[in-house]
Amino acid sequence: MRLLGVDTGGTFTDLVYFNGQSVQTHKELSTPQAPERAIMRGIASLGIDTRGLHIVHGTTVATNALLEGKGARTVFVTNHGFKDLLLIGRQTREELYNLTPREKPTLFEPRLCLESGGRIDPRGDTVLPLPVAEMDALADSIDQLDVEAVAVCLLFSFVDNRFERMLKARLGEGYFVSISSEVLAEYREYERGLATWINSYLGPVMQGYLSRLGEALPDSRLAVMQSDGLTLSTAAAERNAVRLLLSGPAGGLWGSLHTGTSVRCTRLLTFDMGGTSTDVSIIDGEFELTRRGNIAGLPVAVPMLDIHTIGAGGGSIAWVDEGGLLQVGPDSAGASPGPACYGQGGGQPTVTDAHVVLGRLPSSCKLAGNLDLDPAASQSVIARLAQRVSLDPQTCAQGIVRIANEQMAQALRVMSVYRGHDPKDFTLVSFGGAGGLHVCDLAESLHIHQALVPAHTGVLSAFGLLAAPSGKEVSQSRIQLLDECESEELEEVFTRLEHRIASDLKIESA
């Protein structure tokens, strides 16, 4: 079988091709406005015949759409009296002792939160029916709102979802519709409702992107990485966009585990430094999953790999704050124009430019994407910044690297020390295009005795995609006293879940 792993990042798109005997790798400058263009350019550069090709894709399209607020205009439907569910949230205050707390911007529009009947109680008994006339009136209201998607979350639908299914059948024409009992059939209305809203908010975005990619690769079989480290078909991915929020970083953990296992290292601190951000995680024999993920300030309760991301990468911009202190990130120069040394007109000093000034990237080296290094441009932007902080260019460049190192070291401490792990007991695995430039400094800072830099370190995430298994996770909340719980009842619940997975996988493989 011929395999192609494709990892789309904010700066570069990485490709790893395995033809059954040998491996080819390639890096292409990303095209954030149309990520599929960089993928097709990379495939052309490798000279791959796409007929019968199995492609596994890790993408940041869903993540970026949520972070940038560029999802679909979405209506949220819930029971009467609960339309402010998403706006109220958990009522926790991040600034508890601030008498004038800042109001956080929200993606939810109050006028797009609507109410419906069809309420049941915790036992599944009907409290409020859902007449056809009410569904028709709701559909008419939605038609007047100029929206693309609908998210439905009714109380206790994880016990009985009949009313949610009725609404989906009535509203499904012309809209992307998600119902909470299919997205996350678990108790806690806010988390379930939020996951459903995110799924509808991102669904049309992922549908459009994956459709375009599928049209460009009609004779290939395409799978997409999920946040939990399992892959699924594009058809399923389009319906489960909320499960793709960590699709991009997940491949790197599979690559790290595969590489670590090959040299008998199973306790790993992973450190993926790309052009835009750095992702860190911990592997103690196996991946750690969390249901308390937080993306764009929103709690996301679907299972995902426990990855901590910070805005520090090779393209992170160095700047001076109002107090005259040197800072790095979180803004990035991205792929275009990129760091000044890319020679594409970038005028902001970045971490990569600092390395060029320090001589860690020789002028003779060829950059990924077939770019020639422009040391003079790096010298120019670093010198201008150095003047603002009264330093010489060399010292300023060292300062930029030290600040970036400390940001990443702190992220590694969050995943290790703050959770009771001693970094000395782990091997630091470095990957990503910029990881090798920082791994020794980070290992020294955290007193880690052993660091592992894989052979294909710049494209390890794409390599890891090829090692990831396919799979699907479903869940079901059942609230019951243990002394009233019968094993036969639990067996029935598990059997239903197994049948649901089997049915879904059969449809996807057809």
Short mmCIF file of C-alpha atoms in Angstrom, two decimals:
data_model
loop_
_atom_site.label_atom_id
_atom_site.label_comp_id
_atom_site.label_asym_id
_atom_site.label_seq_id
_atom_site.Cartn_x
_atom_site.Cartn_y
_atom_site.Cartn_z
CA MET A 1 0.00 0.00 0.00
CA ARG A 2 1.24 3.47 -0.88
CA LEU A 3 0.77 5.98 1.95
CA LEU A 4 1.02 9.76 2.16
CA GLY A 5 0.98 11.68 5.45
CA VAL A 6 0.08 15.37 5.13
CA ASP A 7 0.40 17.78 8.06
CA THR A 8 -0.78 21.33 7.42
CA GLY A 9 0.70 23.92 9.77
CA GLY A 10 0.50 27.67 9.96
CA THR A 11 3.83 28.16 8.16
CA PHE A 12 4.65 24.91 6.34
CA THR A 13 2.75 21.95 4.94
CA ASP A 14 4.70 18.73 5.48
CA LEU A 15 4.41 15.59 3.35
CA VAL A 16 5.83 12.10 3.96
CA TYR A 17 5.37 9.53 1.19
CA PHE A 18 5.94 5.79 1.69
CA ASN A 19 5.79 3.65 -1.44
CA GLY A 20 6.18 0.34 0.39
CA GLN A 21 9.98 0.35 0.25
CA SER A 22 11.34 3.86 0.78
CA VAL A 23 10.32 7.21 2.29
CA GLN A 24 10.29 10.63 0.62
CA THR A 25 9.72 13.90 2.48
CA HIS A 26 8.85 17.41 1.39
CA LYS A 27 8.01 20.78 2.97
CA GLU A 28 5.88 23.34 1.19
CA LEU A 29 4.96 26.86 2.27
CA SER A 30 1.39 26.78 3.59
CA THR A 31 -1.44 28.65 1.89
CA PRO A 32 -3.77 29.44 4.83
CA GLN A 33 -6.55 30.88 2.65
CA ALA A 34 -6.74 27.62 0.66
CA PRO A 35 -4.70 24.87 2.42
CA GLU A 36 -5.39 22.36 -0.35
CA ARG A 37 -3.22 24.36 -2.76
CA ALA A 38 -0.06 23.73 -0.75
CA ILE A 39 -0.96 20.04 -0.51
CA MET A 40 -1.38 19.71 -4.27
CA ARG A 41 1.88 21.61 -4.90
CA GLY A 42 3.69 19.27 -2.51
CA ILE A 43 2.24 16.19 -4.22
CA ALA A 44 3.36 17.56 -7.58
CA SER A 45 6.87 18.23 -6.24
CA LEU A 46 7.14 14.63 -5.06
CA GLY A 47 5.86 13.36 -8.42
CA ILE A 48 3.29 11.05 -6.80
CA ASP A 49 0.64 9.18 -8.76
CA THR A 50 -2.48 9.82 -6.66
CA ARG A 51 -4.49 6.92 -8.10
CA GLY A 52 -5.11 4.42 -5.31
CA LEU A 53 -3.09 6.52 -2.86
CA HIS A 54 -4.08 6.34 0.83
CA ILE A 55 -3.70 9.82 2.38
CA VAL A 56 -3.84 10.57 6.11
CA HIS A 57 -4.29 14.26 6.84
CA GLY A 58 -3.70 16.32 9.96
CA THR A 59 -5.22 19.76 9.63
CA THR A 60 -5.52 22.99 11.59
CA VAL A 61 -8.45 24.29 9.53
CA ALA A 62 -11.00 23.65 12.31
CA THR A 63 -8.71 25.06 15.00
CA ASN A 64 -7.98 28.24 13.07
CA ALA A 65 -11.64 28.81 12.21
CA LEU A 66 -12.54 28.67 15.92
CA LEU A 67 -9.58 30.79 17.06
CA GLU A 68 -10.25 33.43 14.40
CA GLY A 69 -14.05 33.37 14.73
CA LYS A 70 -14.50 32.41 11.08
CA GLY A 71 -16.98 29.56 11.41
CA ALA A 72 -20.52 29.37 10.04
CA ARG A 73 -23.31 31.57 11.34
CA THR A 74 -25.08 29.15 13.67
CA VAL A 75 -28.45 29.00 15.44
CA PHE A 76 -28.57 27.34 18.87
CA VAL A 77 -31.86 25.62 19.78
CA THR A 78 -32.69 24.44 23.30
CA ASN A 79 -35.69 24.08 25.61
CA HIS A 80 -37.88 26.95 26.76
CA GLY A 81 -36.18 28.97 29.50
CA PHE A 82 -32.64 27.87 28.63
CA LYS A 83 -31.73 29.93 25.56
CA ASP A 84 -28.95 31.75 27.48
CA LEU A 85 -27.26 28.44 28.32
CA LEU A 86 -24.13 29.11 26.24
CA LEU A 87 -23.85 32.76 27.29
CA ILE A 88 -24.10 31.98 31.02
CA GLY A 89 -21.74 28.99 30.90
CA ARG A 90 -20.43 27.89 34.29
CA GLN A 91 -20.47 31.41 35.79
CA THR A 92 -16.83 31.06 36.82
CA ARG A 93 -14.83 34.27 37.08
CA GLU A 94 -11.24 34.21 35.89
CA GLU A 95 -10.48 37.48 37.73
CA LEU A 96 -12.19 36.72 41.03
CA TYR A 97 -10.97 39.79 42.93
CA ASN A 98 -11.21 42.28 40.07
CA LEU A 99 -14.09 44.66 40.83
CA THR A 100 -14.31 45.67 37.17
CA PRO A 101 -13.66 42.42 35.27
CA ARG A 102 -13.29 42.64 31.53
CA GLU A 103 -16.16 41.22 29.54
CA LYS A 104 -14.81 38.44 27.35
CA PRO A 105 -15.79 38.54 23.69
CA THR A 106 -18.13 35.74 22.72
CA LEU A 107 -18.86 33.94 19.48
CA PHE A 108 -22.51 33.41 20.45
CA GLU A 109 -25.15 35.87 19.27
CA PRO A 110 -28.12 36.10 21.68
CA ARG A 111 -30.54 36.64 18.79
CA LEU A 112 -29.42 33.30 17.32
CA CYS A 113 -30.36 31.39 20.49
CA LEU A 114 -33.92 30.05 20.10
CA GLU A 115 -36.27 28.00 22.28
CA SER A 116 -38.32 24.89 21.59
CA GLY A 117 -40.62 22.39 23.26
CA GLY A 118 -39.78 18.69 23.43
CA ARG A 119 -38.56 18.57 27.02
CA ILE A 120 -38.08 15.36 28.96
CA ASP A 121 -37.12 14.68 32.58
CA PRO A 122 -34.11 12.67 33.89
CA ARG A 123 -36.12 9.43 33.59
CA GLY A 124 -37.00 10.07 29.95
CA ASP A 125 -40.66 10.99 30.57
CA THR A 126 -42.17 13.80 28.51
CA VAL A 127 -42.53 17.10 30.37
CA LEU A 128 -43.37 19.25 27.34
CA PRO A 129 -44.38 17.84 23.94
CA LEU A 130 -43.13 19.02 20.56
CA PRO A 131 -46.07 19.64 18.23
CA VAL A 132 -45.53 19.78 14.48
CA ALA A 133 -46.86 23.35 14.42
CA GLU A 134 -44.13 24.45 16.84
CA MET A 135 -41.42 22.82 14.73
CA ASP A 136 -42.78 24.56 11.66
CA ALA A 137 -42.77 27.93 13.45
CA LEU A 138 -39.18 27.32 14.60
CA ALA A 139 -38.13 26.44 11.05
CA ASP A 140 -39.72 29.66 9.76
CA SER A 141 -37.86 31.70 12.39
CA ILE A 142 -34.54 30.12 11.42
CA ASP A 143 -35.19 30.74 7.72
CA GLN A 144 -35.33 34.47 8.43
CA LEU A 145 -31.98 34.61 10.24
CA ASP A 146 -29.58 34.06 7.32
CA VAL A 147 -27.66 31.18 8.92
CA GLU A 148 -25.77 28.15 7.61
CA ALA A 149 -25.98 25.78 10.55
CA VAL A 150 -28.19 24.71 13.46
CA ALA A 151 -27.15 23.18 16.81
CA VAL A 152 -29.84 21.44 18.88
CA CYS A 153 -29.34 20.63 22.57
CA LEU A 154 -32.44 19.62 24.53
CA LEU A 155 -32.41 18.79 28.23
CA PHE A 156 -31.66 15.15 29.09
CA SER A 157 -31.47 14.13 25.45
CA PHE A 158 -28.72 11.67 26.41
CA VAL A 159 -31.50 9.67 28.10
CA ASP A 160 -33.92 9.83 25.16
CA ASN A 161 -33.16 11.73 21.96
CA ARG A 162 -36.51 11.36 20.18
CA PHE A 163 -37.27 15.11 20.21
CA GLU A 164 -33.79 16.01 18.96
CA ARG A 165 -34.19 13.53 16.10
CA MET A 166 -37.55 15.09 15.22
CA LEU A 167 -35.99 18.55 15.06
CA LYS A 168 -33.08 17.30 12.96
CA ALA A 169 -35.48 15.73 10.47
CA ARG A 170 -37.52 18.94 10.26
CA LEU A 171 -34.60 21.40 10.09
CA GLY A 172 -32.12 19.33 8.11
CA GLU A 173 -33.07 20.68 4.69
CA GLY A 174 -30.68 23.45 3.71
CA TYR A 175 -28.71 23.59 6.96
CA PHE A 176 -25.85 21.75 8.61
CA VAL A 177 -27.61 20.33 11.70
CA SER A 178 -25.95 18.84 14.80
CA ILE A 179 -27.87 17.31 17.69
CA SER A 180 -26.25 16.90 21.09
CA SER A 181 -27.21 13.23 21.49
CA GLU A 182 -25.04 12.40 18.47
CA VAL A 183 -22.19 14.80 19.20
CA LEU A 184 -21.74 14.13 22.93
CA ALA A 185 -24.39 11.98 24.64
CA GLU A 186 -23.28 12.92 28.14
CA TYR A 187 -24.75 14.82 31.07
CA ARG A 188 -23.88 18.48 31.82
CA GLU A 189 -25.95 20.66 29.52
CA TYR A 190 -23.41 23.44 29.07
CA GLU A 191 -20.53 21.21 27.91
CA ARG A 192 -22.86 19.13 25.73
CA GLY A 193 -24.51 22.20 24.25
CA LEU A 194 -21.18 23.91 23.62
CA ALA A 195 -19.72 20.85 21.87
CA THR A 196 -22.84 20.69 19.68
CA TRP A 197 -22.64 24.39 18.82
CA ILE A 198 -18.92 24.12 17.95
CA ASN A 199 -19.67 21.11 15.75
CA SER A 200 -22.25 23.10 13.76
CA TYR A 201 -20.10 26.24 13.76
CA LEU A 202 -17.16 24.38 12.20
CA GLY A 203 -19.07 21.77 10.18
CA PRO A 204 -19.66 23.83 7.01
CA VAL A 205 -16.04 25.03 7.09
CA MET A 206 -14.71 21.47 7.21
CA GLN A 207 -17.25 20.30 4.64
CA GLY A 208 -16.10 22.96 2.20
CA TYR A 209 -12.41 22.31 2.77
CA LEU A 210 -12.58 18.51 2.61
CA SER A 211 -14.87 18.66 -0.43
CA ARG A 212 -12.34 20.80 -2.28
CA LEU A 213 -9.53 18.48 -1.27
CA GLY A 214 -11.56 15.44 -2.34
CA GLU A 215 -12.29 17.00 -5.72
CA ALA A 216 -8.58 17.64 -6.22
CA LEU A 217 -7.79 14.01 -5.30
CA PRO A 218 -10.73 12.02 -6.74
CA ASP A 219 -8.86 8.73 -7.08
CA SER A 220 -7.30 8.75 -3.59
CA ARG A 221 -8.59 7.45 -0.28
CA LEU A 222 -8.49 10.25 2.30
CA ALA A 223 -8.60 9.91 6.11
CA VAL A 224 -8.40 12.68 8.71
CA MET A 225 -6.72 12.68 12.11
CA GLN A 226 -8.96 13.32 15.13
CA SER A 227 -8.06 15.07 18.37
CA ASP A 228 -7.90 11.72 20.21
CA GLY A 229 -5.20 10.31 17.91
CA LEU A 230 -7.46 8.09 15.79
CA THR A 231 -8.22 8.61 12.12
CA LEU A 232 -11.60 8.57 10.39
CA SER A 233 -12.99 8.97 6.88
CA THR A 234 -13.60 12.40 5.38
CA ALA A 235 -17.37 11.79 5.37
CA ALA A 236 -17.29 11.17 9.11
CA ALA A 237 -14.88 14.06 9.67
CA GLU A 238 -17.30 16.47 8.02
CA ARG A 239 -20.02 15.41 10.50
CA ASN A 240 -17.69 15.52 13.53
CA ALA A 241 -15.77 18.77 13.15
CA VAL A 242 -15.58 19.31 16.93
CA ARG A 243 -13.38 16.22 17.11
CA LEU A 244 -10.78 17.72 14.75
CA LEU A 245 -9.62 20.65 16.89
CA LEU A 246 -6.28 18.97 17.67
CA SER A 247 -6.02 17.15 14.36
CA GLY A 248 -2.80 18.99 13.52
CA PRO A 249 -0.66 18.27 16.63
CA ALA A 250 -1.92 14.70 17.14
CA GLY A 251 0.28 13.16 14.43
CA GLY A 252 3.44 14.33 16.20
CA LEU A 253 2.63 12.21 19.26
CA TRP A 254 2.35 9.07 17.14
CA GLY A 255 5.67 9.93 15.51
CA SER A 256 7.26 10.51 18.92
CA LEU A 257 5.93 7.24 20.35
CA HIS A 258 7.09 5.29 17.30
CA THR A 259 10.56 6.85 17.41
CA GLY A 260 10.90 6.51 21.18
CA THR A 261 9.82 2.87 21.14
CA SER A 262 12.42 2.09 18.46
CA VAL A 263 15.20 3.17 20.86
CA ARG A 264 13.49 1.74 23.98
CA CYS A 265 12.39 5.08 25.40
CA THR A 266 8.75 5.06 26.51
CA ARG A 267 8.71 8.00 28.96
CA LEU A 268 8.74 11.02 26.70
CA LEU A 269 8.28 14.76 26.91
CA THR A 270 7.40 15.87 23.39
CA PHE A 271 8.24 19.27 22.02
CA ASP A 272 6.95 20.26 18.58
CA MET A 273 8.20 23.70 17.53
CA GLY A 274 6.89 24.87 14.20
CA GLY A 275 6.81 28.25 12.57
CA THR A 276 3.73 29.58 14.36
CA SER A 277 3.36 27.71 17.66
CA THR A 278 4.85 25.06 19.92
CA ASP A 279 2.93 22.00 21.13
CA VAL A 280 4.13 20.04 24.17
CA SER A 281 2.81 16.84 25.68
CA ILE A 282 3.81 13.91 27.85
CA ILE A 283 3.84 10.20 27.02
CA ASP A 284 4.30 7.89 29.99
CA GLY A 285 4.13 4.60 28.14
CA GLU A 286 0.90 5.72 26.45
CA PHE A 287 -0.91 8.88 25.43
CA GLU A 288 -2.82 10.88 27.98
CA LEU A 289 -6.36 11.88 27.00
CA THR A 290 -8.39 14.69 28.50
CA ARG A 291 -12.04 15.74 28.39
CA ARG A 292 -11.15 19.15 29.78
CA GLY A 293 -9.60 20.65 26.70
CA ASN A 294 -9.76 24.40 26.22
CA ILE A 295 -9.65 25.93 22.77
CA ALA A 296 -10.08 29.69 22.24
CA GLY A 297 -11.17 30.00 25.88
CA LEU A 298 -13.99 27.47 25.42
CA PRO A 299 -14.14 24.17 27.35
CA VAL A 300 -14.34 21.32 24.84
CA ALA A 301 -15.53 18.09 26.48
CA VAL A 302 -14.84 15.65 23.64
CA PRO A 303 -11.85 13.35 24.21
CA MET A 304 -8.56 14.76 22.93
CA LEU A 305 -4.87 14.19 23.43
CA ASP A 306 -3.53 16.21 26.34
CA ILE A 307 -1.49 18.81 24.45
CA HIS A 308 -0.44 22.25 25.67
CA THR A 309 0.05 24.88 22.97
CA ILE A 310 1.78 28.25 23.21
CA GLY A 311 2.32 31.00 20.64
CA ALA A 312 6.07 30.61 20.29
CA GLY A 313 7.57 29.31 17.06
CA GLY A 314 10.28 30.01 14.55
CA GLY A 315 8.18 32.76 13.02
CA SER A 316 7.20 34.40 16.34
CA ILE A 317 7.76 38.15 16.14
CA ALA A 318 10.08 39.90 18.61
CA TRP A 319 8.90 43.33 19.78
CA VAL A 320 9.30 45.93 22.53
CA ASP A 321 6.43 46.61 24.94
CA GLU A 322 5.40 49.96 26.41
CA GLY A 323 7.80 49.50 29.31
CA GLY A 324 10.76 49.00 26.98
CA LEU A 325 11.05 45.25 27.58
CA LEU A 326 11.87 42.78 24.83
CA GLN A 327 9.00 40.33 24.12
CA VAL A 328 8.51 37.37 21.77
CA GLY A 329 5.16 36.30 20.27
CA PRO A 330 2.37 35.36 20.20
CA ASP A 331 2.03 37.05 16.78
CA SER A 332 3.76 35.20 13.99
CA ALA A 333 5.10 36.19 10.58
CA GLY A 334 3.50 33.00 9.22
CA ALA A 335 4.35 31.68 5.77
CA SER A 336 3.81 34.96 3.96
CA PRO A 337 5.75 37.14 4.26
CA GLY A 338 7.47 34.97 6.88
CA PRO A 339 10.70 35.84 8.71
CA ALA A 340 12.91 38.47 7.10
CA CYS A 341 15.47 35.80 6.14
CA TYR A 342 12.90 34.18 3.80
CA GLY A 343 13.49 37.07 1.42
CA GLN A 344 9.77 37.57 0.80
CA GLY A 345 9.52 41.11 2.11
CA GLY A 346 9.12 40.29 5.80
CA GLY A 347 10.09 43.32 7.88
CA GLN A 348 9.53 42.01 11.42
CA PRO A 349 12.31 40.37 13.48
CA THR A 350 11.54 36.76 14.38
CA VAL A 351 13.11 33.90 16.34
CA THR A 352 14.40 32.44 13.06
CA ASP A 353 16.08 35.74 12.20
CA ALA A 354 17.76 35.71 15.62
CA HIS A 355 19.24 32.29 14.84
CA VAL A 356 20.54 33.59 11.52
CA VAL A 357 22.27 36.52 13.25
CA LEU A 358 23.82 34.12 15.77
CA GLY A 359 25.20 31.98 12.94
CA ARG A 360 23.12 28.92 13.81
CA LEU A 361 21.61 28.85 10.33
CA PRO A 362 24.45 29.13 7.81
CA SER A 363 23.88 31.36 4.82
CA SER A 364 24.59 28.43 2.50
CA CYS A 365 21.64 26.37 3.77
CA LYS A 366 18.52 25.91 1.67
CA LEU A 367 15.28 26.60 3.50
CA ALA A 368 12.23 24.39 3.26
CA GLY A 369 10.08 25.36 0.33
CA ASN A 370 13.25 25.80 -1.76
CA LEU A 371 13.89 29.28 -0.34
CA ASP A 372 17.35 30.85 -0.22
CA LEU A 373 18.42 32.30 3.11
CA ASP A 374 18.82 36.10 3.21
CA PRO A 375 21.18 36.83 6.16
CA ALA A 376 21.37 40.55 5.36
CA ALA A 377 17.62 40.94 5.87
CA SER A 378 17.87 39.24 9.29
CA GLN A 379 20.79 41.47 10.29
CA SER A 380 18.80 44.55 9.29
CA VAL A 381 15.59 43.78 11.26
CA ILE A 382 17.48 42.56 14.36
CA ALA A 383 19.72 45.65 14.31
CA ARG A 384 16.68 47.95 14.25
CA LEU A 385 15.14 46.12 17.20
CA ALA A 386 18.46 46.11 19.09
CA GLN A 387 18.68 49.86 18.77
CA ARG A 388 15.30 50.25 20.49
CA VAL A 389 16.48 48.29 23.55
CA SER A 390 20.04 49.73 23.56
CA LEU A 391 21.74 46.43 22.75
CA ASP A 392 24.09 45.25 20.04
CA PRO A 393 22.50 42.88 17.45
CA GLN A 394 24.23 39.76 18.80
CA THR A 395 23.07 40.36 22.37
CA CYS A 396 19.56 41.22 21.16
CA ALA A 397 19.39 37.99 19.13
CA GLN A 398 20.53 36.00 22.17
CA GLY A 399 17.82 37.68 24.21
CA ILE A 400 15.13 36.73 21.69
CA VAL A 401 16.20 33.09 21.77
CA ARG A 402 16.38 33.05 25.58
CA ILE A 403 12.85 34.48 25.89
CA ALA A 404 11.49 31.92 23.43
CA ASN A 405 13.32 29.15 25.32
CA GLU A 406 11.82 30.22 28.64
CA GLN A 407 8.31 30.29 27.19
CA MET A 408 8.73 26.74 25.92
CA ALA A 409 10.44 25.53 29.10
CA GLN A 410 7.48 26.84 31.10
CA ALA A 411 5.08 24.95 28.82
CA LEU A 412 7.08 21.76 29.42
CA ARG A 413 6.92 22.37 33.19
CA VAL A 414 3.13 22.69 32.94
CA MET A 415 2.95 19.20 31.42
CA SER A 416 5.49 17.62 33.79
CA VAL A 417 6.42 19.37 37.06
CA TYR A 418 2.95 20.81 37.68
CA ARG A 419 1.52 17.29 37.36
CA GLY A 420 3.95 15.59 39.67
CA HIS A 421 6.45 14.34 37.08
CA ASP A 422 10.20 14.96 37.30
CA PRO A 423 11.50 15.97 33.83
CA LYS A 424 14.78 14.19 34.59
CA ASP A 425 12.91 10.88 34.35
CA PHE A 426 11.88 11.55 30.76
CA THR A 427 13.50 11.80 27.34
CA LEU A 428 12.90 15.08 25.56
CA VAL A 429 11.73 14.43 21.99
CA SER A 430 12.25 17.38 19.69
CA PHE A 431 10.58 17.79 16.33
CA GLY A 432 9.08 20.42 14.08
CA GLY A 433 11.07 22.64 11.77
CA ALA A 434 12.56 24.75 14.57
CA GLY A 435 12.81 22.17 17.36
CA GLY A 436 16.42 21.14 16.80
CA LEU A 437 17.61 24.72 17.35
CA HIS A 438 16.25 24.80 20.89
CA VAL A 439 16.27 21.23 22.21
CA CYS A 440 19.68 21.37 23.94
CA ASP A 441 18.90 24.65 25.72
CA LEU A 442 15.57 23.25 26.92
CA ALA A 443 17.07 19.96 28.11
CA GLU A 444 19.69 21.91 30.08
CA SER A 445 17.08 24.25 31.57
CA LEU A 446 14.90 21.33 32.76
CA HIS A 447 17.88 19.14 33.82
CA ILE A 448 16.86 16.46 31.33
CA HIS A 449 19.74 14.07 30.68
CA GLN A 450 18.62 12.65 27.34
CA ALA A 451 17.19 14.27 24.22
CA LEU A 452 15.96 12.49 21.11
CA VAL A 453 15.97 14.18 17.69
CA PRO A 454 14.38 11.90 15.04
CA ALA A 455 15.87 11.56 11.57
CA HIS A 456 12.92 13.29 9.89
CA THR A 457 12.43 15.77 12.70
CA GLY A 458 11.00 18.56 10.54
CA VAL A 459 8.19 16.34 9.23
CA LEU A 460 7.69 13.98 12.17
CA SER A 461 4.01 14.94 12.53
CA ALA A 462 3.35 13.90 8.94
CA PHE A 463 5.34 10.70 9.53
CA GLY A 464 3.30 9.96 12.67
CA LEU A 465 0.06 10.20 10.70
CA LEU A 466 1.11 7.06 8.83
CA ALA A 467 1.42 5.17 12.13
CA ALA A 468 -1.98 6.22 13.51
CA PRO A 469 -4.79 3.63 13.65
CA SER A 470 -8.33 4.34 12.52
CA GLY A 471 -11.10 4.22 15.09
CA LYS A 472 -14.14 5.83 16.61
CA GLU A 473 -15.17 6.70 20.16
CA VAL A 474 -18.73 7.00 21.42
CA SER A 475 -20.03 7.59 24.94
CA GLN A 476 -23.29 7.50 26.84
CA SER A 477 -24.12 8.93 30.26
CA ARG A 478 -26.26 6.80 32.56
CA ILE A 479 -27.08 8.38 35.93
CA GLN A 480 -28.04 5.69 38.43
CA LEU A 481 -27.30 4.61 42.00
CA LEU A 482 -24.77 1.79 42.06
CA ASP A 483 -26.88 -0.40 44.35
CA GLU A 484 -29.72 -0.11 41.83
CA CYS A 485 -27.53 -0.88 38.83
CA GLU A 486 -28.03 -4.27 37.20
CA SER A 487 -25.29 -5.81 35.07
CA GLU A 488 -27.83 -6.75 32.40
CA GLU A 489 -28.82 -3.09 32.00
CA LEU A 490 -25.20 -2.00 31.62
CA GLU A 491 -24.59 -4.78 29.13
CA GLU A 492 -27.54 -3.51 27.10
CA VAL A 493 -26.06 0.02 27.05
CA PHE A 494 -22.66 -1.26 25.92
CA THR A 495 -24.27 -3.43 23.25
CA ARG A 496 -26.13 -0.43 21.83
CA LEU A 497 -22.89 1.56 21.70
CA GLU A 498 -21.07 -1.31 19.99
CA HIS A 499 -23.82 -1.62 17.39
CA ARG A 500 -23.69 2.14 16.79
CA ILE A 501 -19.92 2.06 16.21
CA ALA A 502 -20.19 -1.01 13.98
CA SER A 503 -22.91 0.64 11.92
CA ASP A 504 -20.95 3.90 11.57
CA LEU A 505 -17.73 2.13 10.58
CA LYS A 506 -19.61 0.00 8.04
CA ILE A 507 -21.06 3.12 6.42
CA GLU A 508 -17.64 4.83 6.37
CA SER A 509 -15.89 1.85 4.78
CA ALA A 510 -18.53 1.43 2.06
#
